[in-house]
Coordinates of C-alpha atoms in Angstrom, one line a residue:
M1 CA 8.3 -11.2 5.8
S2 CA 8.1 -14.9 5.2
K3 CA 9.4 -14.9 1.6
Y4 CA 12.2 -13.1 -0.2
I5 CA 13.2 -13.0 -3.8
A6 CA 16.5 -11.7 -5.1
V7 CA 16.8 -10.8 -8.7
I8 CA 20.5 -10.7 -9.7
P9 CA 21.7 -9.6 -13.2
R10 CA 24.3 -12.1 -14.5
A11 CA 26.6 -9.3 -15.5
A12 CA 26.8 -8.2 -11.8
I13 CA 27.9 -11.7 -10.5
T14 CA 31.6 -11.8 -9.8
R15 CA 31.7 -15.2 -8.1
A16 CA 29.4 -18.1 -7.0
A17 CA 30.4 -20.9 -4.7
L18 CA 29.1 -23.8 -2.8
V19 CA 30.2 -23.5 0.8
E20 CA 30.2 -26.3 3.4
A21 CA 28.9 -25.1 6.7
G22 CA 31.0 -27.3 8.9
G23 CA 28.7 -26.8 11.8
R24 CA 28.5 -23.0 11.5
S25 CA 25.3 -21.0 11.3
M26 CA 24.2 -19.2 8.2
E27 CA 25.2 -15.9 9.8
Q28 CA 28.7 -17.2 10.6
V29 CA 29.2 -18.6 7.0
K30 CA 28.1 -15.3 5.4
A31 CA 30.3 -13.2 7.7
A32 CA 33.3 -15.4 7.0
C33 CA 33.0 -15.4 3.2
G34 CA 31.7 -11.9 2.7
C35 CA 29.2 -12.7 0.0
Q36 CA 26.2 -10.6 -0.8
Y37 CA 23.7 -13.5 -1.1
I38 CA 23.5 -16.8 0.8
L39 CA 20.9 -19.5 0.4
N40 CA 20.7 -23.1 1.7
S41 CA 21.5 -25.5 -1.1
W42 CA 22.1 -29.2 -1.4
F43 CA 20.1 -32.1 0.0
Y44 CA 21.8 -34.4 2.6
D45 CA 21.1 -37.6 4.5
T46 CA 19.6 -36.5 7.9
I47 CA 21.2 -39.5 9.6
T48 CA 24.7 -39.5 8.2
G49 CA 24.9 -35.8 7.3
R50 CA 26.4 -36.7 3.9
P51 CA 25.2 -35.0 0.7
V52 CA 22.9 -36.9 -1.7
G53 CA 22.7 -36.6 -5.4
N54 CA 25.5 -35.0 -7.5
L55 CA 27.7 -32.5 -5.7
K56 CA 31.0 -30.9 -6.8
I57 CA 32.7 -28.0 -5.0
D58 CA 35.5 -26.1 -6.7
G59 CA 36.7 -29.1 -8.7
T60 CA 36.3 -31.7 -5.9
V61 CA 33.4 -34.3 -6.2
K62 CA 31.6 -34.5 -2.9
A63 CA 28.8 -36.8 -3.9
A64 CA 28.1 -39.0 -7.0
A65 CA 24.6 -40.3 -7.4
G66 CA 25.4 -42.8 -10.1
W67 CA 22.9 -41.4 -12.5
N68 CA 22.7 -38.4 -14.8
G69 CA 20.2 -35.6 -14.2
W70 CA 19.6 -31.9 -14.6
G71 CA 21.3 -29.6 -12.1
L72 CA 23.0 -26.3 -11.6
T73 CA 26.6 -25.9 -12.7
W74 CA 29.2 -23.1 -13.3
D75 CA 32.9 -22.4 -13.5
K76 CA 33.0 -18.8 -12.1
G77 CA 29.5 -17.7 -11.3
A78 CA 28.0 -15.5 -14.1
D79 CA 28.0 -18.6 -16.3
I80 CA 25.6 -20.5 -14.1
R81 CA 23.4 -22.8 -16.1
L82 CA 21.2 -25.9 -15.9
D83 CA 22.9 -28.9 -17.5
I84 CA 23.2 -32.7 -17.3
L85 CA 25.2 -33.8 -14.3
P86 CA 27.8 -35.0 -13.9
D87 CA 28.6 -35.5 -17.6
N88 CA 28.4 -31.8 -18.5
G89 CA 29.3 -30.3 -15.1
G90 CA 31.8 -27.5 -14.6
A91 CA 34.0 -26.7 -11.7
S92 CA 31.0 -26.7 -9.3
Y93 CA 27.6 -28.3 -9.5
L94 CA 24.7 -29.6 -7.5
S95 CA 21.6 -31.6 -8.2
G96 CA 18.1 -31.0 -6.7
V97 CA 14.5 -31.2 -7.7
E98 CA 14.0 -30.6 -11.4
L99 CA 11.3 -27.9 -11.5
L100 CA 11.8 -26.4 -15.0
T101 CA 14.2 -28.0 -17.5
P102 CA 14.4 -28.4 -21.3
T103 CA 12.4 -31.6 -21.0
R104 CA 10.1 -30.6 -18.1
G105 CA 8.1 -27.4 -19.0
P106 CA 5.5 -25.5 -16.9
G107 CA 2.7 -28.0 -17.6
K108 CA 4.7 -31.3 -17.0
A109 CA 4.3 -33.4 -13.9
L110 CA 7.1 -33.2 -11.3
S111 CA 9.1 -36.0 -9.9
Y112 CA 10.3 -35.9 -6.3
S113 CA 10.6 -38.0 -3.2
P114 CA 7.7 -38.1 -0.6
E115 CA 9.9 -36.2 1.8
Y116 CA 10.0 -33.2 -0.6
G117 CA 6.2 -33.1 -0.9
S118 CA 3.4 -31.4 1.1
T119 CA 3.2 -27.6 1.9
R120 CA 6.6 -26.4 3.2
G121 CA 9.1 -23.6 3.1
R122 CA 10.9 -23.6 -0.2
S123 CA 14.3 -22.6 -1.6
A124 CA 15.0 -22.5 -5.3
V125 CA 17.2 -21.0 -8.1
L126 CA 15.5 -19.7 -11.2
L127 CA 17.4 -18.8 -14.4
A128 CA 15.5 -16.3 -16.5
G129 CA 17.5 -14.9 -19.4
A130 CA 20.0 -12.4 -18.2
R131 CA 19.0 -12.9 -14.5
V132 CA 19.6 -15.3 -11.7
I133 CA 16.8 -15.3 -9.3
L134 CA 17.1 -16.7 -5.7
Y135 CA 13.9 -17.7 -3.9
C136 CA 13.3 -18.5 -0.3
S137 CA 10.1 -18.9 1.8
G138 CA 9.7 -19.7 5.5
D139 CA 8.4 -23.1 6.7
G140 CA 5.0 -23.0 8.5
T141 CA 4.1 -19.6 7.0
A142 CA 1.5 -18.4 4.5
D143 CA 4.2 -18.5 1.8
A144 CA 4.9 -22.2 2.2
K145 CA 4.0 -24.1 -0.9
T146 CA 3.8 -27.5 -2.6
P147 CA 6.5 -28.3 -5.2
E148 CA 3.9 -27.6 -7.9
G149 CA 2.9 -24.3 -6.3
L150 CA 6.6 -23.3 -6.1
R151 CA 7.0 -24.2 -9.8
D152 CA 4.0 -22.2 -10.9
E153 CA 5.1 -19.1 -8.9
L154 CA 8.6 -19.3 -10.4
V155 CA 7.0 -19.4 -13.9
T156 CA 5.0 -16.3 -13.1
I157 CA 8.1 -14.5 -11.9
G158 CA 10.3 -15.7 -14.8
C159 CA 7.8 -14.8 -17.5
R160 CA 8.5 -11.1 -16.7
Y161 CA 12.1 -11.6 -18.0
D162 CA 11.9 -14.4 -20.6
Q163 CA 9.5 -16.8 -22.3
A164 CA 8.2 -19.7 -20.2
A165 CA 9.9 -22.3 -22.5
N166 CA 13.3 -20.8 -21.7
L167 CA 13.0 -20.8 -17.9
R168 CA 15.1 -23.1 -15.9
A169 CA 14.6 -23.8 -12.2
L170 CA 16.0 -26.2 -9.5
G171 CA 14.4 -26.8 -6.2
L172 CA 16.8 -26.9 -3.3
D173 CA 16.6 -28.4 0.2
A174 CA 13.3 -27.4 1.8
G175 CA 11.2 -27.2 4.9
S176 CA 13.1 -26.1 8.0
S177 CA 16.3 -26.1 5.9
S178 CA 15.0 -23.1 3.9
N179 CA 17.3 -20.3 5.1
C180 CA 18.5 -17.2 3.3
D181 CA 20.1 -13.7 3.8
F182 CA 19.8 -11.4 0.8
G183 CA 20.9 -8.3 2.6
D184 CA 19.0 -5.2 3.8
G185 CA 17.2 -7.3 6.4
Q186 CA 15.9 -9.9 3.9
R187 CA 16.6 -12.9 6.0
I188 CA 14.9 -16.1 6.9
S189 CA 16.6 -18.1 9.6
N190 CA 15.1 -20.7 12.0
G191 CA 18.4 -21.6 13.7
K192 CA 18.8 -24.9 11.9
R193 CA 22.4 -25.5 10.8
V194 CA 22.2 -27.0 7.4
K195 CA 25.1 -28.7 5.7
G196 CA 25.8 -26.3 2.8
Y197 CA 25.0 -23.0 1.2
L198 CA 25.0 -21.3 -2.2
C199 CA 26.9 -18.0 -1.9
I200 CA 26.9 -15.3 -4.6
W201 CA 29.2 -12.2 -4.7
T202 CA 28.2 -9.2 -6.9
T203 CA 29.3 -5.8 -7.8
E204 CA 28.1 -3.0 -5.6
D205 CA 25.0 -2.3 -7.7
G206 CA 24.4 -5.9 -8.5
T207 CA 20.8 -6.2 -7.6
E208 CA 17.3 -5.3 -8.9
E209 CA 14.1 -4.7 -7.1
P210 CA 12.2 -8.0 -6.7
P211 CA 9.1 -8.1 -9.0
E212 CA 5.8 -7.1 -7.5
K213 CA 2.7 -9.1 -8.0
E214 CA 1.5 -8.4 -11.5
E215 CA -1.9 -6.7 -11.9
S216 CA -4.5 -8.8 -13.7
M217 CA -5.9 -7.2 -16.9
G218 CA -9.1 -9.1 -16.3
K219 CA -10.5 -12.6 -15.6
Y220 CA -11.4 -14.8 -18.5
K221 CA -13.2 -18.1 -18.8
V222 CA -12.1 -20.9 -21.2
T223 CA -15.0 -21.6 -23.6
P224 CA -14.2 -24.6 -25.9
S225 CA -15.5 -27.9 -24.6
I226 CA -12.1 -29.5 -25.2
G227 CA -10.3 -26.8 -23.3
V228 CA -7.4 -24.7 -24.6
N229 CA -3.7 -25.3 -25.0
I230 CA -1.2 -23.3 -23.0
R231 CA 1.9 -22.3 -25.1
S232 CA 5.3 -21.0 -24.2
G233 CA 4.8 -17.9 -26.4
P234 CA 2.1 -15.9 -28.1
G235 CA 1.4 -18.0 -31.2
T236 CA 0.9 -21.5 -32.4
G237 CA 4.5 -21.7 -33.4
Y238 CA 5.5 -22.0 -29.8
G239 CA 5.5 -25.3 -28.0
K240 CA 2.6 -26.6 -25.8
V241 CA 3.3 -26.4 -22.0
G242 CA -0.1 -27.5 -20.7
A243 CA -3.8 -26.9 -21.1
Y244 CA -6.8 -25.3 -19.3
P245 CA -10.0 -27.3 -19.1
C246 CA -13.4 -25.8 -20.3
G247 CA -14.8 -23.4 -17.7
A248 CA -11.5 -22.6 -16.1
V249 CA -11.2 -18.9 -15.0
V250 CA -7.8 -17.4 -15.6
D251 CA -6.2 -14.0 -15.0
V252 CA -4.7 -12.5 -18.2
L253 CA -1.5 -10.6 -17.3
E254 CA -0.5 -9.3 -20.7
E255 CA -2.0 -9.2 -24.2
R256 CA 0.0 -9.5 -27.4
D257 CA -1.2 -10.2 -31.0
G258 CA -4.5 -11.8 -29.9
W259 CA -2.8 -14.0 -27.2
G260 CA -3.0 -13.5 -23.5
R261 CA -0.3 -14.4 -20.9
T262 CA -1.4 -16.2 -17.8
D263 CA 0.6 -17.4 -14.9
K264 CA 1.3 -20.7 -16.7
G265 CA 1.9 -19.5 -20.2
W266 CA 0.1 -18.0 -23.3
V267 CA -3.4 -18.9 -24.5
S268 CA -5.4 -17.7 -27.6
L269 CA -7.8 -14.9 -26.6
A270 CA -10.2 -16.3 -29.3
Y271 CA -11.0 -19.1 -26.9
L272 CA -11.5 -16.9 -23.8
E273 CA -14.6 -15.0 -22.7
A274 CA -14.4 -12.0 -20.4
V275 CA -15.9 -12.6 -16.9
E276 CA -18.1 -9.8 -15.9
G277 CA -17.1 -8.2 -12.7
P278 CA -19.1 -6.0 -10.3
Q279 CA -20.2 -2.7 -11.9
R280 CA -17.9 0.2 -11.3
V281 CA -19.3 3.3 -9.8
T282 CA -17.7 6.8 -9.5
D283 CA -17.5 8.7 -6.2
N284 CA -20.4 10.9 -7.4
G285 CA -22.6 8.0 -8.0
I286 CA -22.4 7.4 -11.7
A287 CA -22.5 3.7 -12.6
I288 CA -20.2 2.9 -15.6
Q289 CA -22.1 1.2 -18.4
T290 CA -20.2 -1.2 -20.7
Y291 CA -20.8 -1.2 -24.5
L292 CA -17.6 -2.7 -25.9
I293 CA -16.6 -2.4 -29.5
D294 CA -16.7 -5.7 -31.3
Q295 CA -13.4 -7.6 -30.7
E296 CA -12.9 -8.2 -34.5
A297 CA -13.5 -4.6 -35.5
D298 CA -10.8 -2.7 -37.3
N299 CA -11.0 0.2 -34.8
R300 CA -10.2 -2.1 -31.9
P301 CA -6.4 -2.6 -32.3
G302 CA -6.2 -4.8 -29.2
G303 CA -2.6 -3.9 -28.2
S304 CA -1.5 -3.8 -24.6
N305 CA -1.9 -0.4 -22.8
P306 CA 0.1 0.1 -19.6
C307 CA -2.3 2.9 -18.6
K308 CA 0.4 5.6 -17.9
Y309 CA -1.7 8.6 -18.9
I310 CA -5.3 9.8 -19.1
T311 CA -6.2 11.8 -22.2
I312 CA -9.1 14.3 -22.2
H313 CA -11.1 15.0 -25.4
E314 CA -14.3 16.7 -26.3
T315 CA -16.5 14.9 -28.9
G316 CA -17.0 18.1 -31.0
N317 CA -20.5 16.8 -31.8
A318 CA -23.0 19.5 -30.9
A319 CA -26.0 17.6 -32.3
K320 CA -29.0 17.1 -30.0
G321 CA -29.0 13.6 -28.6
A322 CA -25.2 13.1 -29.3
D323 CA -24.7 11.7 -25.7
A324 CA -22.5 8.9 -24.4
V325 CA -24.8 6.1 -25.5
A326 CA -25.0 7.5 -29.0
H327 CA -21.3 7.7 -29.3
A328 CA -21.0 4.1 -28.1
A329 CA -23.3 3.0 -30.9
Y330 CA -21.2 5.0 -33.4
L331 CA -18.0 3.3 -32.4
D332 CA -19.5 -0.1 -32.8
S333 CA -21.1 0.7 -36.2
D334 CA -19.7 0.4 -39.7
A335 CA -19.1 4.1 -39.7
G336 CA -16.9 3.9 -36.6
K337 CA -15.0 1.0 -38.0
R338 CA -14.5 2.8 -41.3
D339 CA -13.3 6.0 -39.6
M340 CA -10.8 3.9 -37.6
V341 CA -11.4 5.8 -34.4
S342 CA -11.9 4.5 -30.8
W343 CA -11.4 5.6 -27.2
H344 CA -12.1 4.1 -23.8
Y345 CA -15.0 6.1 -22.3
T346 CA -17.6 8.7 -23.3
V347 CA -19.1 10.9 -20.6
D348 CA -22.2 13.1 -20.7
D349 CA -24.2 14.9 -18.0
H350 CA -25.9 11.8 -16.8
A351 CA -23.9 8.7 -18.0
I352 CA -20.5 7.2 -18.5
V353 CA -20.1 4.4 -21.1
Q354 CA -17.0 2.3 -21.6
H355 CA -16.1 1.2 -25.1
L356 CA -12.7 -0.6 -24.6
P357 CA -11.0 -2.3 -21.6
D358 CA -8.5 0.1 -20.0
Y359 CA -5.6 -2.3 -20.8
E360 CA -6.2 -2.1 -24.6
T361 CA -4.8 0.5 -26.9
A362 CA -7.1 2.7 -29.0
Y363 CA -7.1 5.1 -31.9
H364 CA -7.9 8.5 -30.1
A365 CA -4.7 10.5 -29.8
G366 CA -3.9 11.2 -33.4
D367 CA -0.2 10.3 -32.9
G368 CA -0.1 7.2 -35.0
K369 CA -0.8 3.5 -34.4
D370 CA 2.3 3.2 -32.2
G371 CA 2.3 6.7 -30.7
P372 CA 2.5 7.0 -27.0
G373 CA -0.9 8.7 -26.8
N374 CA -2.7 5.8 -28.4
T375 CA -0.6 3.1 -26.7
T376 CA -0.1 4.3 -23.2
S377 CA -3.1 6.5 -22.3
I378 CA -6.8 6.0 -21.5
G379 CA -9.0 8.2 -23.8
I380 CA -12.0 10.0 -22.4
E381 CA -14.4 11.9 -24.6
I382 CA -16.7 14.6 -23.0
C383 CA -20.0 15.2 -24.8
V384 CA -20.8 18.7 -26.0
N385 CA -24.3 17.9 -27.3
A386 CA -27.0 20.6 -27.6
G387 CA -29.4 20.4 -24.6
G388 CA -26.8 18.7 -22.4
D389 CA -25.3 20.2 -19.3
F390 CA -21.6 20.6 -20.1
E391 CA -20.7 21.6 -16.5
A392 CA -22.3 18.4 -15.3
A393 CA -20.5 16.4 -18.0
K394 CA -17.2 17.8 -16.9
A395 CA -17.9 17.0 -13.3
N396 CA -18.7 13.4 -14.3
A397 CA -15.6 13.2 -16.4
A398 CA -13.5 14.4 -13.4
A399 CA -15.1 11.7 -11.2
L400 CA -14.2 9.1 -13.8
V401 CA -10.6 10.4 -13.9
R402 CA -10.4 10.2 -10.1
L403 CA -11.5 6.5 -10.3
L404 CA -9.0 5.7 -13.0
M405 CA -6.2 7.5 -11.1
E406 CA -6.9 5.3 -8.1
E407 CA -7.3 2.1 -10.1
H408 CA -4.1 2.5 -12.1
G409 CA -1.9 4.6 -9.9
I410 CA -1.9 7.5 -12.3
S411 CA -0.9 10.9 -10.9
A412 CA -2.7 14.2 -11.7
D413 CA 0.2 15.5 -13.7
R414 CA -0.4 12.7 -16.2
V415 CA -3.9 13.8 -16.9
V416 CA -3.4 15.5 -20.3
Q417 CA -5.3 17.2 -23.1
H418 CA -5.5 15.6 -26.6
N419 CA -3.5 18.6 -27.6
H420 CA -0.5 17.2 -25.6
W421 CA -0.1 14.3 -28.2
N422 CA -0.5 15.9 -31.6
G423 CA -1.2 19.6 -31.2
K424 CA -5.0 19.4 -32.0
D425 CA -7.2 22.1 -30.5
C426 CA -8.9 19.6 -28.2
P427 CA -10.7 19.6 -25.7
K428 CA -11.7 22.7 -27.6
T429 CA -14.3 24.3 -25.3
I430 CA -12.1 23.8 -22.2
R431 CA -9.1 25.2 -24.0
A432 CA -11.0 28.2 -25.2
T433 CA -12.1 29.2 -21.7
A434 CA -9.6 30.9 -19.5
G435 CA -8.9 28.9 -16.3
A436 CA -11.1 26.0 -17.4
W437 CA -8.4 23.4 -17.7
E438 CA -6.9 24.3 -14.3
A439 CA -10.4 24.1 -12.8
F440 CA -10.9 20.7 -14.4
L441 CA -7.7 19.3 -13.0
A442 CA -8.6 20.7 -9.6
L443 CA -11.8 18.6 -9.9
C444 CA -9.8 15.6 -10.9
R445 CA -7.7 16.0 -7.7
G446 CA -10.9 16.2 -5.7
E447 CA -10.4 19.8 -4.7
T448 CA -14.1 20.6 -4.3
A449 CA -14.3 21.4 -0.6
N450 CA -12.6 24.8 -0.7
V451 CA -15.0 26.5 -3.1
S452 CA -14.5 30.3 -3.0
K453 CA -17.3 32.8 -2.6
L454 CA -16.5 34.0 -6.1
D455 CA -17.1 30.5 -7.5
T456 CA -20.4 30.3 -5.6
D457 CA -21.6 33.7 -6.9
V458 CA -20.6 32.8 -10.4
D459 CA -22.6 29.6 -10.2
T460 CA -25.6 31.5 -8.9
L461 CA -25.5 34.0 -11.8
A462 CA -25.0 31.2 -14.3
N463 CA -28.0 29.2 -13.0
V464 CA -30.4 32.2 -13.7
G465 CA -28.8 32.9 -17.1
I466 CA -27.1 36.2 -16.3
I467 CA -23.7 34.8 -17.3
D468 CA -22.4 32.0 -19.4
Q469 CA -18.9 30.4 -19.5
P470 CA -18.7 30.2 -15.7
D471 CA -15.1 29.0 -15.8
Y472 CA -14.0 32.2 -17.4
W473 CA -15.6 34.2 -14.6
K474 CA -14.1 32.0 -11.9
A475 CA -10.7 32.6 -13.3
G476 CA -11.0 36.3 -12.3
N477 CA -9.4 37.9 -15.3
Y478 CA -11.9 40.5 -16.7
S479 CA -11.6 43.5 -19.0
K480 CA -13.5 46.7 -18.4
D481 CA -15.9 46.1 -21.3
T482 CA -16.7 42.6 -20.0
V483 CA -17.5 43.9 -16.5
E484 CA -19.7 46.7 -18.0
A485 CA -21.6 44.1 -20.0
L486 CA -22.2 42.0 -16.9
I487 CA -23.5 45.1 -15.0
G488 CA -25.9 45.7 -17.9
K489 CA -27.2 42.2 -17.9
T490 CA -27.6 42.2 -14.1
A491 CA -29.6 45.5 -14.3
D492 CA -31.8 44.1 -17.0
Y493 CA -32.5 41.1 -14.9
V494 CA -33.5 43.2 -11.9
R495 CA -35.8 45.4 -14.1
E496 CA -37.5 42.2 -15.4
D497 CA -38.1 41.1 -11.8
D498 CA -39.7 44.5 -11.0

């Protein structure tokens, strides 16, 4: 790895200290002081070796810049903060490159010396609410960044824990000086012996998993000719932190109350237009059509859906022609808006139509506006229209489920019936047929290779009209009367053939 990020809860920090290396390597310093985290820290004159800027270690001033500026300071460790140095400094402090301060938000230009510029390895401390985040990337690697690139990445990381306007970050010595050891093999060391380190001690469980790269909810293009403001929170009451020009394409990472969070802050979704991606196709060859409900419609709630479950429904509409496209038209009609119902996909025997983005909530589970079915699951309706092939519709629905499971990392045990959320008898046909739900889940798991002879025989008889409800017969639980009826139908079929 060429980059490591340590996320440390403030409550777990027992001590923080600036430690002079005194010619020792990072490994020697860490072994001597016994800290859990070590990161290179202050800048120094490469000729004299003396620190530059403002530096104070355990009450002793080591360097005075002669000016005030933002820097990190603390008395014990858990109280680490960004403040004006040296005037408001505590027992220890150090200055660095001001990446995020109360006066320099995510969209503001940075100020730094030419030596700090270019694409290099980077070290930084990010303060995000109740967490202290240490960042280190290797010099000459794919993770090397410009100062602006570092700042932008820190904003993306920090927004998972606090609003962009509240984030504070200080850039530390960079390039070949970027060294760290965060434990468990998370170490970057090029052998350079820097002048000083930031060391942090924590309780035994004082760490969190570093954040993974956030999955984009979709790409959007800025439409107004004058561009769109980026704000520190989801609303016009939050301060401006920058702007996107017209035509800019951005990834929306979270949606809240009509606003979308990007890697630089929040923008109004009213000024963004979804960028069409390549058409999605299931593994059985069904291309997914898109017919989205109008964005301003009452039956499109627009909340953020983490996509933890997939909910299976049946439309209950047996009318001839009530296929997937017909239901798409209904959802986008005045009747659909009036009925306040919506779901993500409708599937029939030949088509799949999407009505809402997966990442939006819907009104399909019947467990209330804020119920987990509506807010955490993707709703799929299977058509039961007269003249349609229900078995083919189920197969197409299972193919869609397989695609969604792969796209969102949803396991098969989180594919549930509508009944799971509010007790409704839905999907009704599947629930009424012995073994049908288990057979459907098997299809969702892709278990189609090991089809039994019984299944094949049942399908053969169903295709010529001798039996109906093939799922019932595949389950293998028959009464004497049922078997006798089957024998009678088979005999009648043979006689007709004669």
